[in-house]
Amino acid sequence: MRLFEPKPDNTNVSNPLRADFKLGFLGAGQLARMTALQAFRYGIQVRVFSDRQETEPVQLITPHSTTGSFGHVEQMVEFAAGCDVVTLENEFIDSEILRQVQSQSGTPIHPSPECFARIENKRIEKETFESAGIPVAPWRVIAHPDDLEDFGREHSWPFLLKSSKGGYDGYGNKTVRTPEDALEAFRVLGGSDGHEILAEAFVEFTHELAVQVAQNQSGSAVYPCCETVQENHICVAVRTPAPVSDEIQKRAQEMAVAAAKAIDGTGIFAFELFLKPDGSLVLNESAPRPHNSGHYTIEGCITSQFENHLRAVLGLPLGPTDLRTPAVVMANLLGTHNRPAEVEAPPEVLSSRDTHLHVYGKLHSKTGRKMGHLTLLGDEPEQLYKKARQMADTIRI
C-alpha cells in the first residue's frame, strides 16, 4: 500500500517517498538544515540554492548545492527544474520571480507564489490581515520625511520604523524617540533611496506570544501557544506553554489559524502576537516557513515544526503537535565572539537529563548571531526556564 497518492492537479508532486525524490530549498541557513534532517529520515534527497558566497549550514550536509542570485530567474529556473518540489527558507525573494520560476520550471513551489504574495513585505502583510478582520498594530507607509512627525503626533513617541522587506533579528528595524531619531533612521533604513519604510505604533503588551500552524490539503495542525522572550529585538528564549491563561492560549491559536487561512498557503507558518493588558491580542508578524519560535518542537512535540513543514509541502498527512512533557523551554545560543565557530560548554550541558544541544553549523561566529539553541524538557515551567537561561549563559560560541 502506498502512503501517498497524488492529487489530480499540476500543483502536486509524485510519491515523495521514492528514493530519487528531490526537495529543493531556496535559502541555505539553519532552517533549511533542520528541515533537511527530517527529509533525510524519509530517504529524500535535498538540493539547495544559496544566494551567499560563504558556505551555509545546509550546504555542509548535501552534495547538491547551487550558488546564485534570488533575482536571477534563469538560474533559479534551472535549479527548480532539477527538483520535484521547492520550498522557502526566507522571505527575501520577490513573489513575481517565484511565479516565473514555478511557471518556467514546471516544479511546484510551497508556499505558493500566490500565498507568498499575500505577506511578502510588511505593508502587504498588514493589509492582508486587516482585510481578514485580524487586528494589527497601527501603521503607516512613510512616503516622505514629513510623515514621520505626523505619525509621532498621532500615535505618540517613541514608535518603530521598519524596512518593508528584509528585516529580521533587529536588522531593518529602528526605535525612534524624537523627530531627529526618525529622520536618521529613515535614512539608514533606505527611505531616502526609495526603499519602502513603515512606521508602526508601539503596542503596550504584557507578553509576546507565538503559534505555528501547518496546513495542506489534508487539513491543519496547530502547535501550542508559546511565549517568546526578547532582548534588544532578538528572541533569547521560548517558553511553552506560554505563562498565560488557557483561554488566552486558545484565542491565540484561533487567531493564528485564521491568519493561516487568510494567506491560504501550504507549509508551516509562524505567527507572533502581542497580549495587551486588557487581554486582547494583536497580530505582530508572520513567517511563511519554520521559525525560531518553533525550535522547541524538535524534542518538545510529537511532530516537530520541521517535520510537519516537510509533510505539508509533500502532501503527506500532518502529524500530531502535542507536547511530550508539561513544560518545554528553548534558549537561543547567540555568538559571544567574532571568530571561527567553536563551542565551549561545561560537561553538564550534555550530561543533564532532557537537555538537548543544537549547533547550526555556521562556520563563523559573530556577537549576537544565532549559532544554536538549547532545549530543556521538564515538569515545572518556572524552574525549567531559569535552568535553561543559566545553562545557556555558560556556553561560549
mmCIF file of C-alpha atoms in Angstrom, residues 40-392:
data_model
loop_
_atom_site.group_PDB
_atom_site.id
_atom_site.type_symbol
_atom_site.label_atom_id
_atom_site.label_comp_id
_atom_site.label_asym_id
_atom_site.label_seq_id
_atom_site.Cartn_x
_atom_site.Cartn_y
_atom_site.Cartn_z
ATOM 1 C CA PHE A 40 16.853 12.522 5.164
ATOM 2 C CA ARG A 41 14.804 10.474 7.640
ATOM 3 C CA TYR A 42 12.326 9.855 4.829
ATOM 4 C CA GLY A 43 15.052 8.956 2.323
ATOM 5 C CA ILE A 44 14.528 12.184 0.369
ATOM 6 C CA GLN A 45 17.392 13.868 -1.483
ATOM 7 C CA VAL A 46 17.999 17.562 -0.768
ATOM 8 C CA ARG A 47 19.056 20.289 -3.191
ATOM 9 C CA VAL A 48 19.783 23.828 -2.090
ATOM 10 C CA PHE A 49 20.037 27.233 -3.788
ATOM 11 C CA SER A 50 22.083 29.778 -1.830
ATOM 12 C CA ASP A 51 22.440 33.474 -2.609
ATOM 13 C CA ARG A 52 25.563 33.851 -0.457
ATOM 14 C CA GLN A 53 29.222 33.266 -1.194
ATOM 15 C CA GLU A 54 30.102 31.803 2.204
ATOM 16 C CA THR A 55 29.310 28.172 2.922
ATOM 17 C CA GLU A 56 25.933 27.941 4.664
ATOM 18 C CA PRO A 57 24.749 25.283 7.162
ATOM 19 C CA VAL A 58 22.704 23.051 4.849
ATOM 20 C CA GLN A 59 25.414 23.051 2.173
ATOM 21 C CA LEU A 60 27.597 21.029 4.525
ATOM 22 C CA ILE A 61 25.167 18.099 4.527
ATOM 23 C CA THR A 62 24.168 17.742 0.869
ATOM 24 C CA PRO A 63 26.261 17.405 -2.310
ATOM 25 C CA HIS A 64 23.534 19.127 -4.372
ATOM 26 C CA SER A 65 24.248 22.825 -3.917
ATOM 27 C CA THR A 66 23.901 25.825 -6.232
ATOM 28 C CA THR A 67 25.030 29.396 -5.602
ATOM 29 C CA GLY A 68 23.346 32.233 -7.446
ATOM 30 C CA SER A 69 21.043 35.210 -7.062
ATOM 31 C CA PHE A 70 17.412 35.332 -5.898
ATOM 32 C CA GLY A 71 16.930 37.981 -8.576
ATOM 33 C CA HIS A 72 18.217 35.801 -11.445
ATOM 34 C CA VAL A 73 15.219 33.957 -12.870
ATOM 35 C CA GLU A 74 17.191 31.750 -15.256
ATOM 36 C CA GLN A 75 19.479 30.464 -12.500
ATOM 37 C CA MET A 76 16.537 29.678 -10.253
ATOM 38 C CA VAL A 77 14.561 28.017 -13.065
ATOM 39 C CA GLU A 78 17.494 25.723 -13.789
ATOM 40 C CA PHE A 79 17.723 24.847 -10.100
ATOM 41 C CA ALA A 80 13.979 24.260 -9.683
ATOM 42 C CA ALA A 81 13.819 22.082 -12.801
ATOM 43 C CA GLY A 82 16.111 19.613 -11.028
ATOM 44 C CA CYS A 83 13.739 19.323 -8.046
ATOM 45 C CA ASP A 84 10.389 17.610 -7.560
ATOM 46 C CA VAL A 85 9.161 20.336 -5.196
ATOM 47 C CA VAL A 86 10.728 23.562 -3.900
ATOM 48 C CA THR A 87 10.188 25.322 -0.573
ATOM 49 C CA LEU A 88 11.391 28.555 1.034
ATOM 50 C CA GLU A 89 13.732 29.234 3.899
ATOM 51 C CA ASN A 90 13.335 33.026 3.976
ATOM 52 C CA GLU A 91 11.233 35.898 2.655
ATOM 53 C CA PHE A 92 13.954 37.724 0.718
ATOM 54 C CA ILE A 93 12.557 36.712 -2.683
ATOM 55 C CA ASP A 94 10.068 38.533 -4.884
ATOM 56 C CA SER A 95 6.735 36.771 -5.461
ATOM 57 C CA GLU A 96 6.759 37.612 -9.175
ATOM 58 C CA ILE A 97 10.116 35.872 -9.520
ATOM 59 C CA LEU A 98 8.676 32.838 -7.756
ATOM 60 C CA ARG A 99 5.761 32.848 -10.204
ATOM 61 C CA GLN A 100 8.132 32.856 -13.155
ATOM 62 C CA VAL A 101 10.300 30.122 -11.655
ATOM 63 C CA GLN A 102 7.306 27.863 -10.985
ATOM 64 C CA SER A 103 5.809 28.503 -14.422
ATOM 65 C CA GLN A 104 9.006 28.025 -16.416
ATOM 66 C CA SER A 105 10.385 25.064 -14.457
ATOM 67 C CA GLY A 106 7.083 23.216 -14.008
ATOM 68 C CA THR A 107 8.104 22.498 -10.406
ATOM 69 C CA PRO A 108 5.591 23.297 -7.641
ATOM 70 C CA ILE A 109 6.739 25.793 -5.017
ATOM 71 C CA HIS A 110 5.295 25.724 -1.492
ATOM 72 C CA PRO A 111 4.242 28.070 -0.048
ATOM 73 C CA SER A 112 2.950 29.039 -3.494
ATOM 74 C CA PRO A 113 3.864 32.330 -5.166
ATOM 75 C CA GLU A 114 0.226 33.411 -4.693
ATOM 76 C CA CYS A 115 0.392 32.694 -0.960
ATOM 77 C CA PHE A 116 3.782 34.368 -0.636
ATOM 78 C CA ALA A 117 2.481 37.468 -2.433
ATOM 79 C CA ARG A 118 -0.038 37.995 0.390
ATOM 80 C CA ILE A 119 2.699 38.528 3.001
ATOM 81 C CA GLU A 120 5.873 39.186 1.032
ATOM 82 C CA ASN A 121 6.521 42.512 2.732
ATOM 83 C CA LYS A 122 5.296 44.171 5.908
ATOM 84 C CA ARG A 123 2.869 46.534 4.167
ATOM 85 C CA ILE A 124 1.150 43.785 2.177
ATOM 86 C CA GLU A 125 1.148 41.532 5.238
ATOM 87 C CA LYS A 126 -0.702 44.102 7.327
ATOM 88 C CA GLU A 127 -3.184 44.810 4.528
ATOM 89 C CA THR A 128 -3.875 41.077 4.158
ATOM 90 C CA PHE A 129 -4.579 40.519 7.835
ATOM 91 C CA GLU A 130 -6.602 43.714 8.247
ATOM 92 C CA SER A 131 -8.777 42.630 5.303
ATOM 93 C CA ALA A 132 -9.367 39.321 7.096
ATOM 94 C CA GLY A 133 -10.520 41.147 10.242
ATOM 95 C CA ILE A 134 -7.380 40.309 12.228
ATOM 96 C CA PRO A 135 -6.152 43.189 14.426
ATOM 97 C CA VAL A 136 -2.650 44.585 13.842
ATOM 98 C CA ALA A 137 -0.705 47.485 15.342
ATOM 99 C CA PRO A 138 -1.463 50.975 13.935
ATOM 100 C CA TRP A 139 0.858 51.641 10.988
ATOM 101 C CA ARG A 140 1.525 53.876 8.004
ATOM 102 C CA VAL A 141 3.779 53.882 4.960
ATOM 103 C CA ILE A 142 6.277 56.733 5.307
ATOM 104 C CA ALA A 143 6.405 58.188 1.812
ATOM 105 C CA HIS A 144 8.126 61.430 2.826
ATOM 106 C CA PRO A 145 10.191 62.503 5.881
ATOM 107 C CA ASP A 146 7.413 64.946 6.843
ATOM 108 C CA ASP A 147 5.192 61.909 7.508
ATOM 109 C CA LEU A 148 7.396 60.953 10.466
ATOM 110 C CA GLU A 149 6.367 63.847 12.691
ATOM 111 C CA ASP A 150 2.718 63.416 11.653
ATOM 112 C CA PHE A 151 2.811 59.769 12.768
ATOM 113 C CA GLY A 152 4.511 60.690 16.038
ATOM 114 C CA ARG A 153 1.875 63.310 16.806
ATOM 115 C CA GLU A 154 -0.951 60.885 16.008
ATOM 116 C CA HIS A 155 0.380 57.792 17.787
ATOM 117 C CA SER A 156 2.907 59.332 20.228
ATOM 118 C CA TRP A 157 6.631 58.799 20.588
ATOM 119 C CA PRO A 158 8.512 56.508 20.587
ATOM 120 C CA PHE A 159 7.453 54.341 17.664
ATOM 121 C CA LEU A 160 9.079 51.825 15.308
ATOM 122 C CA LEU A 161 10.400 52.329 11.815
ATOM 123 C CA LYS A 162 10.658 49.137 9.762
ATOM 124 C CA SER A 163 12.022 48.306 6.357
ATOM 125 C CA SER A 164 9.073 46.851 4.463
ATOM 126 C CA LYS A 165 11.131 43.870 3.277
ATOM 127 C CA GLY A 166 14.137 42.025 4.651
ATOM 128 C CA GLY A 167 14.214 42.871 8.349
ATOM 129 C CA TYR A 168 14.939 40.231 10.996
ATOM 130 C CA ASP A 169 16.576 39.847 14.434
ATOM 131 C CA GLY A 170 16.735 43.594 14.951
ATOM 132 C CA TYR A 171 18.023 44.287 11.436
ATOM 133 C CA GLY A 172 15.808 46.579 9.393
ATOM 134 C CA ASN A 173 14.050 47.935 12.494
ATOM 135 C CA LYS A 174 14.695 51.103 14.475
ATOM 136 C CA THR A 175 13.046 52.511 17.581
ATOM 137 C CA VAL A 176 12.747 56.274 17.169
ATOM 138 C CA ARG A 177 12.162 58.598 20.115
ATOM 139 C CA THR A 178 12.480 62.062 18.570
ATOM 140 C CA PRO A 179 11.981 63.648 15.127
ATOM 141 C CA GLU A 180 15.770 63.722 14.761
ATOM 142 C CA ASP A 181 15.982 59.980 15.543
ATOM 143 C CA ALA A 182 13.256 59.321 12.992
ATOM 144 C CA LEU A 183 14.963 61.244 10.198
ATOM 145 C CA GLU A 184 18.255 59.426 10.787
ATOM 146 C CA ALA A 185 16.552 56.014 10.961
ATOM 147 C CA PHE A 186 14.595 56.771 7.786
ATOM 148 C CA ARG A 187 17.887 57.470 6.026
ATOM 149 C CA VAL A 188 19.713 54.433 7.467
ATOM 150 C CA LEU A 189 16.861 52.073 6.563
ATOM 151 C CA GLY A 190 16.955 53.286 2.954
ATOM 152 C CA GLY A 191 13.925 55.544 2.861
ATOM 153 C CA SER A 192 15.926 58.273 1.174
ATOM 154 C CA ASP A 193 16.932 55.767 -1.523
ATOM 155 C CA GLY A 194 13.405 54.706 -2.365
ATOM 156 C CA HIS A 195 13.016 51.695 -0.048
ATOM 157 C CA GLU A 196 9.540 51.371 1.403
ATOM 158 C CA ILE A 197 9.517 52.239 5.112
ATOM 159 C CA LEU A 198 6.689 51.630 7.567
ATOM 160 C CA ALA A 199 6.001 53.402 10.834
ATOM 161 C CA GLU A 200 4.368 51.227 13.470
ATOM 162 C CA ALA A 201 2.967 52.405 16.772
ATOM 163 C CA PHE A 202 4.206 50.784 19.949
ATOM 164 C CA VAL A 203 1.698 48.351 21.391
ATOM 165 C CA GLU A 204 1.615 48.143 25.164
ATOM 166 C CA PHE A 205 1.728 44.441 25.947
ATOM 167 C CA THR A 206 2.309 42.020 28.789
ATOM 168 C CA HIS A 207 3.541 39.022 26.761
ATOM 169 C CA GLU A 208 4.845 38.299 23.275
ATOM 170 C CA LEU A 209 3.250 35.068 22.087
ATOM 171 C CA ALA A 210 3.766 32.799 19.097
ATOM 172 C CA VAL A 211 1.870 29.961 17.423
ATOM 173 C CA GLN A 212 2.907 27.769 14.491
ATOM 174 C CA VAL A 213 0.311 26.364 12.087
ATOM 175 C CA ALA A 214 0.992 23.701 9.444
ATOM 176 C CA GLN A 215 -1.539 23.226 6.674
ATOM 177 C CA ASN A 216 -2.046 21.396 3.388
ATOM 178 C CA GLN A 217 -4.896 19.668 1.586
ATOM 179 C CA SER A 218 -5.157 17.119 4.420
ATOM 180 C CA GLY A 219 -6.033 19.806 6.974
ATOM 181 C CA SER A 220 -4.136 21.834 9.564
ATOM 182 C CA ALA A 221 -2.042 21.154 12.652
ATOM 183 C CA VAL A 222 -1.809 23.833 15.354
ATOM 184 C CA TYR A 223 1.047 23.987 17.852
ATOM 185 C CA PRO A 224 0.803 25.092 21.490
ATOM 186 C CA CYS A 225 0.896 28.787 22.265
ATOM 187 C CA CYS A 226 4.357 29.741 23.478
ATOM 188 C CA GLU A 227 5.928 32.922 24.853
ATOM 189 C CA THR A 228 8.948 34.473 23.164
ATOM 190 C CA VAL A 229 11.342 36.387 25.411
ATOM 191 C CA GLN A 230 13.001 39.268 23.562
ATOM 192 C CA GLU A 231 16.097 41.285 24.369
ATOM 193 C CA ASN A 232 17.348 44.020 22.023
ATOM 194 C CA HIS A 233 14.861 42.909 19.345
ATOM 195 C CA ILE A 234 16.279 39.346 19.371
ATOM 196 C CA CYS A 235 14.480 36.316 20.752
ATOM 197 C CA VAL A 236 16.603 34.838 23.543
ATOM 198 C CA ALA A 237 14.211 32.171 24.826
ATOM 199 C CA VAL A 238 10.869 30.482 24.193
ATOM 200 C CA ARG A 239 8.611 29.145 26.972
ATOM 201 C CA THR A 240 5.963 26.526 26.217
ATOM 202 C CA PRO A 241 3.185 26.613 27.162
ATOM 203 C CA ALA A 242 3.027 30.387 27.479
ATOM 204 C CA PRO A 243 2.519 31.598 31.069
ATOM 205 C CA VAL A 244 -0.959 32.923 30.340
ATOM 206 C CA SER A 245 -4.440 31.506 30.901
ATOM 207 C CA ASP A 246 -5.760 28.564 28.913
ATOM 208 C CA GLU A 247 -8.409 30.849 27.455
ATOM 209 C CA ILE A 248 -5.794 33.274 26.089
ATOM 210 C CA GLN A 249 -3.737 30.398 24.694
ATOM 211 C CA LYS A 250 -6.799 29.111 22.875
ATOM 212 C CA ARG A 251 -7.607 32.554 21.433
ATOM 213 C CA ALA A 252 -4.018 32.930 20.241
ATOM 214 C CA GLN A 253 -4.256 29.578 18.468
ATOM 215 C CA GLU A 254 -7.582 30.564 16.895
ATOM 216 C CA MET A 255 -6.111 33.855 15.644
ATOM 217 C CA ALA A 256 -3.125 32.001 14.159
ATOM 218 C CA VAL A 257 -5.417 29.558 12.361
ATOM 219 C CA ALA A 258 -7.455 32.466 10.969
ATOM 220 C CA ALA A 259 -4.264 34.150 9.773
ATOM 221 C CA ALA A 260 -3.054 30.940 8.118
ATOM 222 C CA LYS A 261 -6.377 30.616 6.297
ATOM 223 C CA ALA A 262 -6.167 34.263 5.190
ATOM 224 C CA ILE A 263 -2.939 33.595 3.307
ATOM 225 C CA ASP A 264 -4.129 30.197 2.026
ATOM 226 C CA GLY A 265 -0.746 28.523 1.881
ATOM 227 C CA THR A 266 0.810 25.083 2.069
ATOM 228 C CA GLY A 267 3.593 24.583 4.592
ATOM 229 C CA ILE A 268 4.200 25.781 8.109
ATOM 230 C CA PHE A 269 3.538 29.360 9.137
ATOM 231 C CA ALA A 270 4.597 31.152 12.317
ATOM 232 C CA PHE A 271 2.594 33.982 13.861
ATOM 233 C CA GLU A 272 3.829 36.391 16.519
ATOM 234 C CA LEU A 273 1.226 38.142 18.686
ATOM 235 C CA PHE A 274 1.086 40.770 21.432
ATOM 236 C CA LEU A 275 -1.080 40.199 24.501
ATOM 237 C CA LYS A 276 -2.309 43.610 25.664
ATOM 238 C CA PRO A 277 -3.059 44.480 29.311
ATOM 239 C CA ASP A 278 -6.803 44.347 28.614
ATOM 240 C CA GLY A 279 -6.489 40.730 27.455
ATOM 241 C CA SER A 280 -6.898 41.436 23.736
ATOM 242 C CA LEU A 281 -4.489 40.111 21.109
ATOM 243 C CA VAL A 282 -2.773 41.882 18.209
ATOM 244 C CA LEU A 283 -1.008 40.081 15.373
ATOM 245 C CA ASN A 284 2.527 41.393 15.063
ATOM 246 C CA GLU A 285 4.269 39.479 12.268
ATOM 247 C CA SER A 286 4.139 36.233 10.296
ATOM 248 C CA ALA A 287 6.664 33.980 8.588
ATOM 249 C CA PRO A 288 5.916 31.541 5.714
ATOM 250 C CA ARG A 289 8.437 28.968 6.930
ATOM 251 C CA PRO A 290 9.753 27.261 10.065
ATOM 252 C CA HIS A 291 10.560 29.860 12.717
ATOM 253 C CA ASN A 292 12.873 30.319 15.665
ATOM 254 C CA SER A 293 9.867 30.381 17.994
ATOM 255 C CA GLY A 294 9.145 26.766 16.995
ATOM 256 C CA HIS A 295 12.572 25.209 17.554
ATOM 257 C CA TYR A 296 11.364 23.811 20.870
ATOM 258 C CA THR A 297 9.157 21.409 18.893
ATOM 259 C CA ILE A 298 12.092 19.224 17.781
ATOM 260 C CA GLU A 299 12.215 17.395 21.121
ATOM 261 C CA GLY A 300 9.251 19.075 22.772
ATOM 262 C CA CYS A 301 6.414 17.935 20.481
ATOM 263 C CA ILE A 302 5.412 14.619 18.971
ATOM 264 C CA THR A 303 5.947 16.079 15.476
ATOM 265 C CA SER A 304 8.384 18.968 15.083
ATOM 266 C CA GLN A 305 7.643 22.080 13.046
ATOM 267 C CA PHE A 306 10.307 20.915 10.587
ATOM 268 C CA GLU A 307 8.746 17.523 10.036
ATOM 269 C CA ASN A 308 5.272 18.998 9.654
ATOM 270 C CA HIS A 309 6.597 21.581 7.192
ATOM 271 C CA LEU A 310 8.089 18.728 5.194
ATOM 272 C CA ARG A 311 4.876 16.707 5.400
ATOM 273 C CA ALA A 312 2.824 19.743 4.367
ATOM 274 C CA VAL A 313 4.800 20.640 1.237
ATOM 275 C CA LEU A 314 4.978 16.990 0.152
ATOM 276 C CA GLY A 315 1.239 16.444 0.520
ATOM 277 C CA LEU A 316 1.600 13.928 3.338
ATOM 278 C CA PRO A 317 -0.709 13.699 6.366
ATOM 279 C CA LEU A 318 0.246 16.120 9.142
ATOM 280 C CA GLY A 319 1.494 14.800 12.459
ATOM 281 C CA PRO A 320 0.208 15.488 15.996
ATOM 282 C CA THR A 321 1.557 18.579 17.775
ATOM 283 C CA ASP A 322 1.095 17.626 21.450
ATOM 284 C CA LEU A 323 3.815 18.459 23.973
ATOM 285 C CA ARG A 324 5.829 15.472 25.225
ATOM 286 C CA THR A 325 6.253 16.950 28.711
ATOM 287 C CA PRO A 326 4.298 19.537 30.730
ATOM 288 C CA ALA A 327 6.914 22.228 30.046
ATOM 289 C CA VAL A 328 9.492 22.916 27.330
ATOM 290 C CA VAL A 329 11.963 25.808 27.188
ATOM 291 C CA MET A 330 14.238 26.742 24.294
ATOM 292 C CA ALA A 331 17.162 29.133 24.844
ATOM 293 C CA ASN A 332 18.937 30.605 21.837
ATOM 294 C CA LEU A 333 22.722 30.433 21.777
ATOM 295 C CA LEU A 334 23.973 33.751 20.446
ATOM 296 C CA GLY A 335 27.518 34.321 19.295
ATOM 297 C CA THR A 336 29.808 35.547 22.055
ATOM 298 C CA HIS A 337 32.907 36.126 19.874
ATOM 299 C CA ASN A 338 33.823 37.235 16.384
ATOM 300 C CA ARG A 339 35.839 34.184 15.353
ATOM 301 C CA PRO A 340 35.639 30.787 13.644
ATOM 302 C CA ALA A 341 32.784 28.964 15.348
ATOM 303 C CA GLU A 342 33.803 26.906 18.377
ATOM 304 C CA VAL A 343 31.537 25.712 21.179
ATOM 305 C CA GLU A 344 32.849 25.945 24.734
ATOM 306 C CA ALA A 345 30.420 24.355 27.182
ATOM 307 C CA PRO A 346 30.626 22.729 30.627
ATOM 308 C CA PRO A 347 30.050 18.945 30.771
ATOM 309 C CA GLU A 348 26.615 19.280 32.379
ATOM 310 C CA VAL A 349 25.220 20.743 29.146
ATOM 311 C CA LEU A 350 25.492 17.314 27.545
ATOM 312 C CA SER A 351 25.005 15.216 30.672
ATOM 313 C CA SER A 352 21.926 16.948 32.094
ATOM 314 C CA ARG A 353 18.718 14.946 31.749
ATOM 315 C CA ASP A 354 16.385 16.023 28.948
ATOM 316 C CA THR A 355 18.727 18.795 27.804
ATOM 317 C CA HIS A 356 19.326 18.947 24.053
ATOM 318 C CA LEU A 357 22.085 20.964 22.369
ATOM 319 C CA HIS A 358 21.740 22.093 18.740
ATOM 320 C CA VAL A 359 24.628 23.750 16.890
ATOM 321 C CA TYR A 360 23.724 25.088 13.454
ATOM 322 C CA GLY A 361 26.958 24.506 11.579
ATOM 323 C CA LYS A 362 27.696 28.144 10.797
ATOM 324 C CA LEU A 363 31.433 28.360 10.194
ATOM 325 C CA HIS A 364 31.921 31.814 11.697
ATOM 326 C CA SER A 365 30.535 33.231 14.909
ATOM 327 C CA LYS A 366 29.567 36.867 15.349
ATOM 328 C CA THR A 367 28.486 38.558 18.552
ATOM 329 C CA GLY A 368 24.709 38.302 18.781
ATOM 330 C CA ARG A 369 24.351 35.924 15.816
ATOM 331 C CA LYS A 370 22.107 32.892 16.298
ATOM 332 C CA MET A 371 24.551 29.981 16.397
ATOM 333 C CA GLY A 372 22.464 27.262 18.032
ATOM 334 C CA HIS A 373 19.973 26.575 20.796
ATOM 335 C CA LEU A 374 19.326 24.518 23.909
ATOM 336 C CA THR A 375 16.022 22.790 24.587
ATOM 337 C CA LEU A 376 15.068 21.567 28.062
ATOM 338 C CA LEU A 377 12.075 19.366 28.850
ATOM 339 C CA GLY A 378 10.546 19.080 32.306
ATOM 340 C CA ASP A 379 7.565 19.435 34.587
ATOM 341 C CA GLU A 380 7.858 22.807 36.337
ATOM 342 C CA PRO A 381 7.821 25.782 33.909
ATOM 343 C CA GLU A 382 9.490 28.467 36.043
ATOM 344 C CA GLN A 383 12.317 26.264 37.303
ATOM 345 C CA LEU A 384 12.902 24.950 33.804
ATOM 346 C CA TYR A 385 13.057 28.470 32.368
ATOM 347 C CA LYS A 386 15.619 29.612 34.958
ATOM 348 C CA LYS A 387 17.715 26.488 34.385
ATOM 349 C CA ALA A 388 17.666 26.952 30.606
ATOM 350 C CA ARG A 389 18.755 30.603 30.776
ATOM 351 C CA GLN A 390 21.502 29.830 33.312
ATOM 352 C CA MET A 391 22.778 26.920 31.265
ATOM 353 C CA ALA A 392 22.770 28.938 28.037
#
